[in-house]
Amino acid sequence: MTRTTVASSAKQLSSSINNQLRHYSAPIDSSIPGSKLKFVPTSGTYPKGFRVSATHVGVKPSNTKNADLAFIISDTPAFGAAVFTTNRFQAAPVQVSRKILETRGGAGIRSIIINSGCANAVTGHGGLEDAQAMSDTASTMFQQRDQPDDTQGSNSLVMSTGVIGQRLPTKKILSKISTAYKNLGDDHAAWLATAKAICTTDTFPKLLSTSFRLPGKHHDGIEYRLAGMTKGAGMIHPNMATLLGVLCTDAPINQRALKPLLVEAAKKSFNAISIDGDTSTNDTLAILANGAAAADQETPPIEPGTEDYDAMQTVLTDFATRLSQLVVRDGEGATKFVEVRVRNAKSESDAKLIASTIARSPLVKTALYGKDANWGRILCAIGYTQGLSSEDSVVPASTNVSFIPADNSATKEEGVLRLLVDGEPEQVDEERAARLLEDEDLIVDVNLGTGKQEASYWFCDFSHEYVTINGDYRT
């Protein structure tokens, strides 16, 4: 073999390796890709009476330094609520947390303990014992210090994320919970580290915080705060992937109001996103409300049917929507963030079903990755949507499809790109389409023309990278 042949072979091998490099997945050194740094907050406004920590356990033997145990606690007993996955193979922590909330009536919740690296899902009776042990051990942190046993059992919710079908290294985790308690802090650094501790294939920690006021006279002059963290990058199509979310607020919300507020917020946020169409065994979105901001004023709790309840619903839904969208922006291998808007549908459920079907379509998602304005795939997805309210929920002659530049689009001034108008195809300017599809953000607008209802969904594209990440996820 000549030197020229060897050099040529080496060059081809190098090119082959470079073609397989992960450009959109989490870097091996756990650093945050430069393109994602803009989504990571550098400061925050966090609710009173909550503290958090991130501790290294080494749940996965390969993890020798990164924190993988998150502890979120309320200094006083809080009301809690959660929505969970509808997957029939519900993970042990889902079952344990649901039982705790039911037993306690959502009251007296003190903390949430979360491990990453192992989902503790499909692990049988032993997995349930492991999840319960995590909750029990976390609960003893308060029973030993500042809250006597109230005879209602564990007061800590538990979550796990990672590989399915493997048992937790329970002894390792339990031995570090006291350390996690000692590490608690309430500043931005602590919250950001905790958000990072629940990550698996995520490329950046997903953390948001905000402050707000309520209109009622009892809340006059009081600033309330809301913080949230979530994780998820793959197996995402929640129906409440591996998706976890935690919300904490110091507003006074009792259990009668807290659960319906969360359910409604989830419907329009975490239940309106998709990465790959897979609903996980572990999906959990939980909220804790301790009322600490209004404790001194003895402000009455927010009740359903009041203006404060409606205002709180708006705040929580908007916040949850922004937080859930960070999951889509970190989709495994994703290069695009897409909003699909379905307008003028016969019913809201029709609009959401169609939006969800488009968001799950592999052909739509791969076309967007390839920057191909293949609107036929969108029409196809609309046409095969199952469960619509009536035969005339979709009328081809009334259907319109357009691409709309997002607010941050470089081609925003070029306006809407119409693809289908009243069932008739437009002559697509392919150069204009190519410019539009170069942008990271895109809006797909579907006008059904059969009613007045609407719904939105947020999703990402499918790239080669998604297959690479999930082809070797467990190994």
Tab-separated table of C-alpha atoms in Angstrom:
chain	number	residue	atom	x	y	z
A	1	MET	CA	0.000	0.000	0.000
A	2	THR	CA	1.441	3.366	-1.016
A	3	ARG	CA	1.742	6.361	1.258
A	4	THR	CA	-0.821	8.129	-0.915
A	5	THR	CA	-3.303	5.283	-0.433
A	6	VAL	CA	-2.710	5.228	3.328
A	7	ALA	CA	-3.170	8.985	3.571
A	8	SER	CA	-6.344	8.782	1.495
A	9	SER	CA	-7.716	5.993	3.693
A	10	ALA	CA	-6.887	7.956	6.850
A	11	LYS	CA	-8.595	11.018	5.447
A	12	GLN	CA	-11.720	8.997	4.623
A	13	LEU	CA	-11.738	7.481	8.125
A	14	SER	CA	-11.355	10.918	9.696
A	15	SER	CA	-14.190	12.236	7.572
A	16	SER	CA	-16.357	9.270	8.564
A	17	ILE	CA	-15.693	9.877	12.269
A	18	ASN	CA	-16.399	13.588	11.938
A	19	ASN	CA	-19.707	12.791	10.228
A	20	GLN	CA	-20.699	10.776	13.291
A	21	LEU	CA	-19.782	13.432	15.848
A	22	ARG	CA	-22.656	14.625	17.981
A	23	HIS	CA	-23.190	18.252	17.187
A	24	TYR	CA	-26.412	18.669	19.153
A	25	SER	CA	-26.118	16.219	22.046
A	26	ALA	CA	-24.645	16.799	25.492
A	27	PRO	CA	-20.847	17.186	25.362
A	28	ILE	CA	-18.901	14.411	27.054
A	29	ASP	CA	-17.454	16.882	29.576
A	30	SER	CA	-20.992	18.043	30.532
A	31	SER	CA	-20.279	21.594	29.378
A	32	ILE	CA	-23.187	23.574	27.943
A	33	PRO	CA	-23.036	24.071	24.150
A	34	GLY	CA	-22.536	27.693	23.192
A	35	SER	CA	-25.791	27.758	21.223
A	36	LYS	CA	-27.748	26.812	24.378
A	37	LEU	CA	-26.160	29.249	26.832
A	38	LYS	CA	-28.774	31.869	25.954
A	39	PHE	CA	-31.416	29.686	27.625
A	40	VAL	CA	-29.564	29.432	30.939
A	41	PRO	CA	-30.446	32.229	33.419
A	42	THR	CA	-27.610	34.132	35.075
A	43	SER	CA	-29.793	35.302	37.956
A	44	GLY	CA	-33.202	34.596	39.420
A	45	THR	CA	-36.008	35.630	41.770
A	46	TYR	CA	-36.784	32.662	43.972
A	47	PRO	CA	-39.744	32.001	46.294
A	48	LYS	CA	-39.363	32.522	50.028
A	49	GLY	CA	-39.105	29.539	52.313
A	50	PHE	CA	-37.635	27.124	49.767
A	51	ARG	CA	-34.103	25.733	49.667
A	52	VAL	CA	-32.452	23.381	47.208
A	53	SER	CA	-29.277	21.365	46.751
A	54	ALA	CA	-27.352	19.235	44.277
A	55	THR	CA	-25.220	16.323	45.497
A	56	HIS	CA	-23.032	13.751	43.771
A	57	VAL	CA	-23.979	10.132	44.383
A	58	GLY	CA	-22.731	8.264	41.325
A	59	VAL	CA	-26.008	6.545	40.484
A	60	LYS	CA	-24.409	5.509	37.215
A	61	PRO	CA	-20.948	4.029	37.891
A	62	SER	CA	-19.557	6.090	35.007
A	63	ASN	CA	-20.545	9.312	36.786
A	64	THR	CA	-17.583	10.126	38.983
A	65	LYS	CA	-18.157	13.812	39.697
A	66	ASN	CA	-21.433	15.319	38.456
A	67	ALA	CA	-24.279	15.947	40.916
A	68	ASP	CA	-27.121	13.483	40.358
A	69	LEU	CA	-29.250	13.921	43.483
A	70	ALA	CA	-31.531	16.961	43.765
A	71	PHE	CA	-33.297	17.978	46.971
A	72	ILE	CA	-36.000	20.664	46.999
A	73	ILE	CA	-37.447	21.514	50.426
A	74	SER	CA	-39.928	23.907	51.977
A	75	ASP	CA	-38.964	25.332	55.359
A	76	THR	CA	-42.588	24.945	56.445
A	77	PRO	CA	-45.211	22.345	55.523
A	78	ALA	CA	-46.550	23.093	52.041
A	79	PHE	CA	-49.526	22.096	49.976
A	80	GLY	CA	-48.562	19.852	47.080
A	81	ALA	CA	-50.107	18.563	43.876
A	82	ALA	CA	-48.870	16.628	40.874
A	83	VAL	CA	-49.880	15.260	37.503
A	84	PHE	CA	-48.384	11.989	36.326
A	85	THR	CA	-47.770	9.934	33.206
A	86	THR	CA	-50.636	7.930	31.706
A	87	ASN	CA	-48.234	5.172	30.625
A	88	ARG	CA	-49.520	1.869	32.062
A	89	PHE	CA	-45.996	0.898	33.154
A	90	GLN	CA	-45.825	3.632	35.770
A	91	ALA	CA	-42.457	3.886	37.481
A	92	ALA	CA	-42.077	3.167	41.193
A	93	PRO	CA	-41.542	6.849	42.151
A	94	VAL	CA	-44.752	7.786	40.316
A	95	GLN	CA	-46.713	5.215	42.301
A	96	VAL	CA	-45.129	6.191	45.614
A	97	SER	CA	-45.579	9.963	45.103
A	98	ARG	CA	-49.207	9.542	44.067
A	99	LYS	CA	-49.922	7.496	47.192
A	100	ILE	CA	-48.231	10.096	49.437
A	101	LEU	CA	-50.358	12.895	47.987
A	102	GLU	CA	-53.530	10.821	48.347
A	103	THR	CA	-52.735	9.753	51.920
A	104	ARG	CA	-51.922	13.286	53.064
A	105	GLY	CA	-54.631	14.987	51.042
A	106	GLY	CA	-51.903	17.098	49.447
A	107	ALA	CA	-51.053	18.765	52.779
A	108	GLY	CA	-47.904	18.832	54.888
A	109	ILE	CA	-45.492	18.155	52.007
A	110	ARG	CA	-41.939	19.140	52.913
A	111	SER	CA	-39.722	18.119	50.015
A	112	ILE	CA	-39.057	16.460	46.690
A	113	ILE	CA	-36.057	14.135	46.331
A	114	ILE	CA	-34.898	13.357	42.775
A	115	ASN	CA	-32.187	11.132	41.362
A	116	SER	CA	-30.954	11.037	37.790
A	117	GLY	CA	-29.135	8.173	36.095
A	118	CYS	CA	-31.747	5.482	36.769
A	119	ALA	CA	-35.522	5.726	36.238
A	120	ASN	CA	-36.463	3.017	38.750
A	121	ALA	CA	-39.138	1.959	36.268
A	122	VAL	CA	-40.372	-1.589	35.586
A	123	THR	CA	-38.413	-2.767	38.637
A	124	GLY	CA	-41.144	-4.724	40.430
A	125	HIS	CA	-41.771	-4.773	44.159
A	126	GLY	CA	-38.113	-4.064	44.902
A	127	GLY	CA	-38.321	-0.821	42.944
A	128	LEU	CA	-41.304	0.300	45.018
A	129	GLU	CA	-39.353	-0.400	48.192
A	130	ASP	CA	-36.428	1.639	46.832
A	131	ALA	CA	-38.642	4.632	46.004
A	132	GLN	CA	-40.347	4.449	49.386
A	133	ALA	CA	-36.972	4.288	51.126
A	134	MET	CA	-35.879	7.474	49.343
A	135	SER	CA	-39.047	9.232	50.452
A	136	ASP	CA	-38.854	7.927	54.016
A	137	THR	CA	-35.212	8.937	54.412
A	138	ALA	CA	-35.840	12.411	53.016
A	139	SER	CA	-38.803	12.764	55.400
A	140	THR	CA	-36.690	11.941	58.437
A	141	MET	CA	-34.637	15.082	57.769
A	142	PHE	CA	-37.652	17.076	59.016
A	143	GLN	CA	-38.970	14.672	61.624
A	144	GLN	CA	-35.588	14.757	63.364
A	145	ARG	CA	-35.213	18.531	63.235
A	146	ASP	CA	-38.299	20.689	63.161
A	147	GLN	CA	-41.434	18.696	62.504
A	148	PRO	CA	-42.640	15.805	64.657
A	149	ASP	CA	-44.182	12.766	62.994
A	150	ASP	CA	-47.774	13.711	62.114
A	151	THR	CA	-48.749	10.021	61.779
A	152	GLN	CA	-49.563	10.423	58.082
A	153	GLY	CA	-46.344	8.863	56.861
A	154	SER	CA	-43.726	10.199	54.468
A	155	ASN	CA	-43.933	13.854	53.502
A	156	SER	CA	-41.422	13.832	50.647
A	157	LEU	CA	-42.315	13.224	47.006
A	158	VAL	CA	-39.803	11.217	45.010
A	159	MET	CA	-38.802	11.275	41.337
A	160	SER	CA	-36.287	9.334	39.265
A	161	THR	CA	-35.037	9.648	35.701
A	162	GLY	CA	-32.680	7.660	33.522
A	163	VAL	CA	-32.508	4.111	32.225
A	164	ILE	CA	-35.633	1.935	32.500
A	165	GLY	CA	-35.524	-1.613	33.915
A	166	GLN	CA	-32.617	-1.258	36.322
A	167	ARG	CA	-32.664	-1.135	40.121
A	168	LEU	CA	-31.378	1.905	41.955
A	169	PRO	CA	-28.128	1.762	43.958
A	170	THR	CA	-30.362	2.536	46.919
A	171	LYS	CA	-27.774	2.356	49.686
A	172	LYS	CA	-25.567	4.878	47.875
A	173	ILE	CA	-28.490	7.266	47.438
A	174	LEU	CA	-29.790	6.969	50.987
A	175	SER	CA	-26.337	7.555	52.414
A	176	LYS	CA	-26.154	10.933	50.642
A	177	ILE	CA	-29.563	12.356	51.559
A	178	SER	CA	-28.274	13.814	54.836
A	179	THR	CA	-25.440	15.422	52.850
A	180	ALA	CA	-28.013	16.833	50.440
A	181	TYR	CA	-29.867	18.329	53.408
A	182	LYS	CA	-26.684	19.958	54.730
A	183	ASN	CA	-25.943	21.378	51.249
A	184	LEU	CA	-29.253	23.270	50.981
A	185	GLY	CA	-29.135	26.858	49.774
A	186	ASP	CA	-31.538	29.476	48.453
A	187	ASP	CA	-29.422	31.513	46.025
A	188	HIS	CA	-29.290	31.351	42.238
A	189	ALA	CA	-26.206	29.132	42.211
A	190	ALA	CA	-27.998	26.524	44.323
A	191	TRP	CA	-31.108	26.546	42.138
A	192	LEU	CA	-29.081	26.283	38.924
A	193	ALA	CA	-26.951	23.422	40.271
A	194	THR	CA	-30.118	21.592	41.355
A	195	ALA	CA	-31.673	22.010	37.910
A	196	LYS	CA	-28.511	20.548	36.401
A	197	ALA	CA	-28.512	17.580	38.808
A	198	ILE	CA	-31.729	16.196	37.302
A	199	CYS	CA	-30.413	16.233	33.723
A	200	THR	CA	-29.682	13.084	31.707
A	201	THR	CA	-29.236	13.636	27.965
A	202	ASP	CA	-30.179	17.292	28.416
A	203	THR	CA	-27.577	19.720	27.111
A	204	PHE	CA	-28.501	22.529	29.511
A	205	PRO	CA	-30.305	22.964	32.862
A	206	LYS	CA	-33.857	24.251	32.457
A	207	LEU	CA	-34.668	26.805	35.139
A	208	LEU	CA	-37.012	29.795	35.266
A	209	SER	CA	-38.209	32.168	37.972
A	210	THR	CA	-40.537	35.133	38.130
A	211	SER	CA	-42.373	37.460	40.497
A	212	PHE	CA	-46.028	38.487	40.293
A	213	ARG	CA	-48.839	40.219	42.131
A	214	LEU	CA	-52.470	39.280	42.625
A	215	PRO	CA	-55.415	41.696	42.245
A	216	GLY	CA	-57.387	40.938	45.431
A	217	LYS	CA	-57.347	43.444	48.288
A	218	HIS	CA	-55.915	40.824	50.678
A	219	HIS	CA	-52.811	40.625	48.466
A	220	ASP	CA	-52.247	44.349	48.153
A	221	GLY	CA	-48.538	45.212	48.296
A	222	ILE	CA	-47.355	41.579	48.393
A	223	GLU	CA	-44.875	40.298	45.831
A	224	TYR	CA	-45.157	36.589	45.170
A	225	ARG	CA	-42.570	34.431	43.468
A	226	LEU	CA	-42.606	31.316	41.339
A	227	ALA	CA	-39.669	29.133	40.312
A	228	GLY	CA	-39.521	25.998	38.233
A	229	MET	CA	-37.097	23.485	36.853
A	230	THR	CA	-37.629	20.688	34.387
A	231	LYS	CA	-35.656	18.046	32.594
A	232	GLY	CA	-36.241	16.169	29.398
A	233	ALA	CA	-34.720	15.831	25.962
A	234	GLY	CA	-36.019	12.505	24.665
A	235	MET	CA	-38.970	10.145	25.192
A	236	ILE	CA	-41.133	13.253	25.282
A	237	HIS	CA	-44.831	13.297	24.491
A	238	PRO	CA	-46.333	13.881	27.939
A	239	ASN	CA	-49.932	13.139	28.719
A	240	MET	CA	-50.449	14.470	32.168
A	241	ALA	CA	-40.751	11.524	28.991
A	242	THR	CA	-38.601	10.886	30.666
A	243	LEU	CA	-39.870	14.276	31.767
A	244	LEU	CA	-39.791	15.721	35.264
A	245	GLY	CA	-40.885	19.150	36.425
A	246	VAL	CA	-40.968	20.940	39.778
A	247	LEU	CA	-42.729	24.239	40.491
A	248	CYS	CA	-42.426	26.129	43.788
A	249	THR	CA	-44.316	29.227	44.861
A	250	ASP	CA	-44.601	31.251	48.054
A	251	ALA	CA	-48.167	32.284	47.217
A	252	PRO	CA	-50.911	31.062	49.603
A	253	ILE	CA	-52.715	28.361	47.606
A	254	ASN	CA	-54.532	25.558	49.392
A	255	GLN	CA	-55.088	22.066	48.032
A	256	ARG	CA	-58.626	22.780	46.823
A	257	ALA	CA	-57.207	25.308	44.367
A	258	LEU	CA	-53.714	23.918	43.755
A	259	LYS	CA	-54.556	20.697	41.890
A	260	PRO	CA	-56.997	22.243	39.380
A	261	LEU	CA	-54.584	25.132	38.770
A	262	LEU	CA	-51.820	22.651	37.930
A	263	VAL	CA	-54.019	20.440	35.756
A	264	GLU	CA	-55.166	23.392	33.643
A	265	ALA	CA	-51.628	24.765	33.335
A	266	ALA	CA	-50.264	21.356	32.315
A	267	LYS	CA	-52.937	20.958	29.637
A	268	LYS	CA	-51.667	24.009	27.768
A	269	SER	CA	-47.945	23.559	28.433
A	270	PHE	CA	-46.374	20.223	29.315
A	271	ASN	CA	-49.220	18.390	27.565
A	272	ALA	CA	-48.693	20.435	24.411
A	273	ILE	CA	-45.078	19.541	23.602
A	274	SER	CA	-43.530	16.664	21.704
A	275	ILE	CA	-40.038	15.565	20.765
A	276	ASP	CA	-40.486	12.011	19.568
A	277	GLY	CA	-44.050	10.960	20.379
A	278	ASP	CA	-43.090	8.636	23.246
A	279	THR	CA	-44.829	8.999	26.623
A	280	SER	CA	-42.463	7.927	29.383
A	281	THR	CA	-43.020	5.735	32.403
A	282	ASN	CA	-41.835	8.514	34.748
A	283	ASP	CA	-43.493	11.770	33.658
A	284	THR	CA	-44.227	13.863	36.732
A	285	LEU	CA	-45.003	17.552	37.144
A	286	ALA	CA	-45.337	18.631	40.774
A	287	ILE	CA	-46.003	21.930	42.510
A	288	LEU	CA	-45.440	23.026	46.111
A	289	ALA	CA	-47.055	26.145	47.611
A	290	ASN	CA	-45.995	27.223	51.113
A	291	GLY	CA	-47.582	30.701	51.402
A	292	ALA	CA	-44.357	32.077	52.910
A	293	ALA	CA	-44.623	35.463	51.180
A	294	ALA	CA	-47.909	36.200	52.900
A	295	ALA	CA	-47.293	34.463	56.219
A	296	ASP	CA	-46.868	37.688	58.199
A	297	GLN	CA	-50.071	39.225	56.850
A	298	GLU	CA	-52.134	36.089	57.520
A	299	THR	CA	-53.486	36.408	54.010
A	300	PRO	CA	-56.317	33.949	53.221
A	301	PRO	CA	-55.500	31.279	50.607
A	302	ILE	CA	-56.467	31.593	46.970
A	303	GLU	CA	-59.861	29.977	46.349
A	304	PRO	CA	-61.456	28.743	43.093
A	305	GLY	CA	-63.990	31.100	41.535
A	306	THR	CA	-62.215	34.307	42.569
A	307	GLU	CA	-60.304	36.934	40.611
A	308	ASP	CA	-57.142	35.873	42.430
A	309	TYR	CA	-57.645	32.297	41.248
A	310	ASP	CA	-58.060	33.439	37.637
A	311	ALA	CA	-54.985	35.656	37.886
A	312	MET	CA	-52.982	32.805	39.415
A	313	GLN	CA	-54.108	30.515	36.597
A	314	THR	CA	-52.798	32.954	34.008
A	315	VAL	CA	-49.462	33.329	35.797
A	316	LEU	CA	-48.992	29.592	36.277
A	317	THR	CA	-50.035	28.629	32.736
A	318	ASP	CA	-47.799	31.230	31.095
A	319	PHE	CA	-44.883	30.204	33.293
A	320	ALA	CA	-45.387	26.477	32.684
A	321	THR	CA	-45.612	27.112	28.948
A	322	ARG	CA	-42.266	28.904	28.886
A	323	LEU	CA	-40.684	26.203	31.027
A	324	SER	CA	-42.018	23.349	28.889
A	325	GLN	CA	-40.773	25.019	25.708
A	326	LEU	CA	-37.218	24.743	27.037
A	327	VAL	CA	-37.642	20.968	26.863
A	328	VAL	CA	-38.434	21.188	23.148
A	329	ARG	CA	-35.482	23.496	22.553
A	330	ASP	CA	-33.274	20.785	24.039
A	331	GLY	CA	-34.787	17.903	22.080
A	332	GLU	CA	-32.270	15.153	21.404
A	333	GLY	CA	-30.521	16.019	18.174
A	334	ALA	CA	-32.952	18.868	17.481
A	335	THR	CA	-31.985	21.741	15.212
A	336	LYS	CA	-35.389	23.467	15.058
A	337	PHE	CA	-38.023	24.738	17.493
A	338	VAL	CA	-41.434	24.627	15.816
A	339	GLU	CA	-44.822	25.919	16.916
A	340	VAL	CA	-47.821	24.475	15.102
A	341	ARG	CA	-50.958	26.567	15.394
A	342	VAL	CA	-54.267	25.040	14.374
A	343	ARG	CA	-56.931	27.708	14.008
A	344	ASN	CA	-60.637	27.889	13.190
A	345	ALA	CA	-61.346	24.285	14.131
A	346	LYS	CA	-64.780	22.905	15.063
A	347	SER	CA	-63.572	22.194	18.613
A	348	GLU	CA	-60.533	22.753	20.791
A	349	SER	CA	-60.039	18.992	21.009
A	350	ASP	CA	-60.002	18.733	17.201
A	351	ALA	CA	-57.410	21.500	17.016
A	352	LYS	CA	-55.193	19.840	19.618
A	353	LEU	CA	-55.481	16.378	18.050
A	354	ILE	CA	-54.423	17.721	14.666
A	355	ALA	CA	-51.583	19.785	16.126
A	356	SER	CA	-50.368	16.760	18.083
A	357	THR	CA	-50.499	14.525	14.996
A	358	ILE	CA	-48.423	16.980	12.970
A	359	ALA	CA	-45.936	17.309	15.833
A	360	ARG	CA	-45.481	13.516	16.011
A	361	SER	CA	-45.107	12.879	12.286
A	362	PRO	CA	-41.597	11.552	11.504
A	363	LEU	CA	-41.998	12.671	7.884
A	364	VAL	CA	-42.881	16.241	8.875
A	365	LYS	CA	-40.023	16.322	11.359
A	366	THR	CA	-37.419	14.952	8.918
A	367	ALA	CA	-38.556	17.360	6.192
A	368	LEU	CA	-38.007	20.274	8.563
A	369	TYR	CA	-34.558	18.928	9.441
A	370	GLY	CA	-33.782	18.749	5.724
A	371	LYS	CA	-35.085	22.320	5.272
A	372	ASP	CA	-37.633	21.035	2.790
A	373	ALA	CA	-40.948	22.912	2.494
A	374	ASN	CA	-42.780	19.614	1.954
A	375	TRP	CA	-46.241	20.762	2.975
A	376	GLY	CA	-47.764	17.562	1.573
A	377	ARG	CA	-46.535	15.769	4.690
A	378	ILE	CA	-48.382	18.274	6.873
A	379	LEU	CA	-51.588	17.750	4.888
A	380	CYS	CA	-51.143	14.008	5.166
A	381	ALA	CA	-50.855	14.224	8.966
A	382	ILE	CA	-53.963	16.412	9.149
A	383	GLY	CA	-55.849	13.907	7.019
A	384	TYR	CA	-55.052	10.804	9.078
A	385	THR	CA	-55.676	12.380	12.495
A	386	GLN	CA	-57.749	10.001	14.610
A	387	GLY	CA	-60.530	10.809	17.068
A	388	LEU	CA	-61.884	14.007	15.493
A	389	SER	CA	-65.356	15.101	16.562
A	390	SER	CA	-67.055	14.707	13.182
A	391	GLU	CA	-66.553	13.803	9.530
A	392	ASP	CA	-66.453	17.460	8.536
A	393	SER	CA	-63.846	18.458	11.139
A	394	VAL	CA	-61.443	18.640	8.193
A	395	VAL	CA	-62.718	19.912	4.845
A	396	PRO	CA	-59.936	19.861	2.218
A	397	ALA	CA	-61.447	22.787	0.263
A	398	SER	CA	-61.389	24.958	3.400
A	399	THR	CA	-57.882	24.057	4.605
A	400	ASN	CA	-55.000	26.538	4.556
A	401	VAL	CA	-51.361	25.903	5.490
A	402	SER	CA	-48.587	28.495	5.807
A	403	PHE	CA	-45.091	28.873	7.208
A	404	ILE	CA	-44.707	32.000	9.347
A	405	PRO	CA	-41.346	33.437	10.432
A	406	ALA	CA	-40.905	33.607	14.209
A	407	ASP	CA	-40.282	36.924	15.937
A	408	ASN	CA	-36.547	36.195	16.023
A	409	SER	CA	-36.401	35.070	12.405
A	410	ALA	CA	-33.864	36.678	10.098
A	411	THR	CA	-36.514	36.563	7.359
A	412	LYS	CA	-39.346	38.059	9.391
A	413	GLU	CA	-39.673	41.067	7.086
A	414	GLU	CA	-40.360	38.748	4.129
A	415	GLY	CA	-43.671	37.783	5.652
A	416	VAL	CA	-45.829	34.671	5.528
A	417	LEU	CA	-45.067	31.866	3.083
A	418	ARG	CA	-48.427	30.486	1.919
A	419	LEU	CA	-48.357	26.836	0.899
A	420	LEU	CA	-52.016	25.860	0.564
A	421	VAL	CA	-54.953	28.252	0.224
A	422	ASP	CA	-58.506	26.860	0.476
A	423	GLY	CA	-57.273	23.461	-0.613
A	424	GLU	CA	-55.395	24.818	-3.636
A	425	PRO	CA	-51.582	24.589	-3.748
A	426	GLU	CA	-49.595	27.793	-4.079
A	427	GLN	CA	-46.599	28.177	-6.329
A	428	VAL	CA	-43.920	27.965	-3.641
A	429	ASP	CA	-40.909	30.217	-3.936
A	430	GLU	CA	-38.270	27.598	-3.128
A	431	GLU	CA	-35.547	30.194	-2.524
A	432	ARG	CA	-37.800	32.017	-0.058
A	433	ALA	CA	-38.635	28.680	1.588
A	434	ALA	CA	-34.963	27.802	1.886
A	435	ARG	CA	-34.223	31.125	3.604
A	436	LEU	CA	-37.130	30.671	5.999
A	437	LEU	CA	-36.136	27.115	6.898
A	438	GLU	CA	-32.586	28.184	7.694
A	439	ASP	CA	-33.949	29.771	10.876
A	440	GLU	CA	-33.975	27.845	14.141
A	441	ASP	CA	-37.544	28.908	15.027
A	442	LEU	CA	-40.559	28.394	12.771
A	443	ILE	CA	-44.360	28.627	13.016
A	444	VAL	CA	-46.568	26.222	11.049
A	445	ASP	CA	-50.016	27.761	10.688
A	446	VAL	CA	-53.009	25.546	9.866
A	447	ASN	CA	-56.358	27.261	9.271
A	448	LEU	CA	-59.087	24.618	9.016
A	449	GLY	CA	-61.904	27.047	8.282
A	450	THR	CA	-64.516	24.810	9.942
A	451	GLY	CA	-65.081	26.600	13.272
A	452	LYS	CA	-63.651	29.093	15.742
A	453	GLN	CA	-61.514	27.028	18.149
A	454	GLU	CA	-57.714	26.788	18.241
A	455	ALA	CA	-54.771	25.051	19.904
A	456	SER	CA	-50.982	25.179	19.752
A	457	TYR	CA	-48.279	22.535	20.062
A	458	TRP	CA	-44.530	22.867	20.230
A	459	PHE	CA	-42.155	20.316	18.720
A	460	CYS	CA	-38.757	19.866	17.120
A	461	ASP	CA	-37.278	18.177	14.068
A	462	PHE	CA	-35.712	14.697	13.707
A	463	SER	CA	-32.028	14.616	12.848
A	464	HIS	CA	-29.402	11.910	12.341
A	465	GLU	CA	-28.273	12.831	15.820
A	466	TYR	CA	-31.507	11.632	17.445
A	467	VAL	CA	-30.887	8.122	16.134
A	468	THR	CA	-27.245	8.206	17.258
A	469	ILE	CA	-28.135	9.327	20.792
A	470	ASN	CA	-30.884	6.768	21.274
A	471	GLY	CA	-29.063	3.957	19.510
A	472	ASP	CA	-26.468	3.846	22.302
A	473	TYR	CA	-28.371	5.492	25.203
A	474	ARG	CA	-28.293	2.500	27.526
A	475	THR	CA	-24.712	1.499	26.765
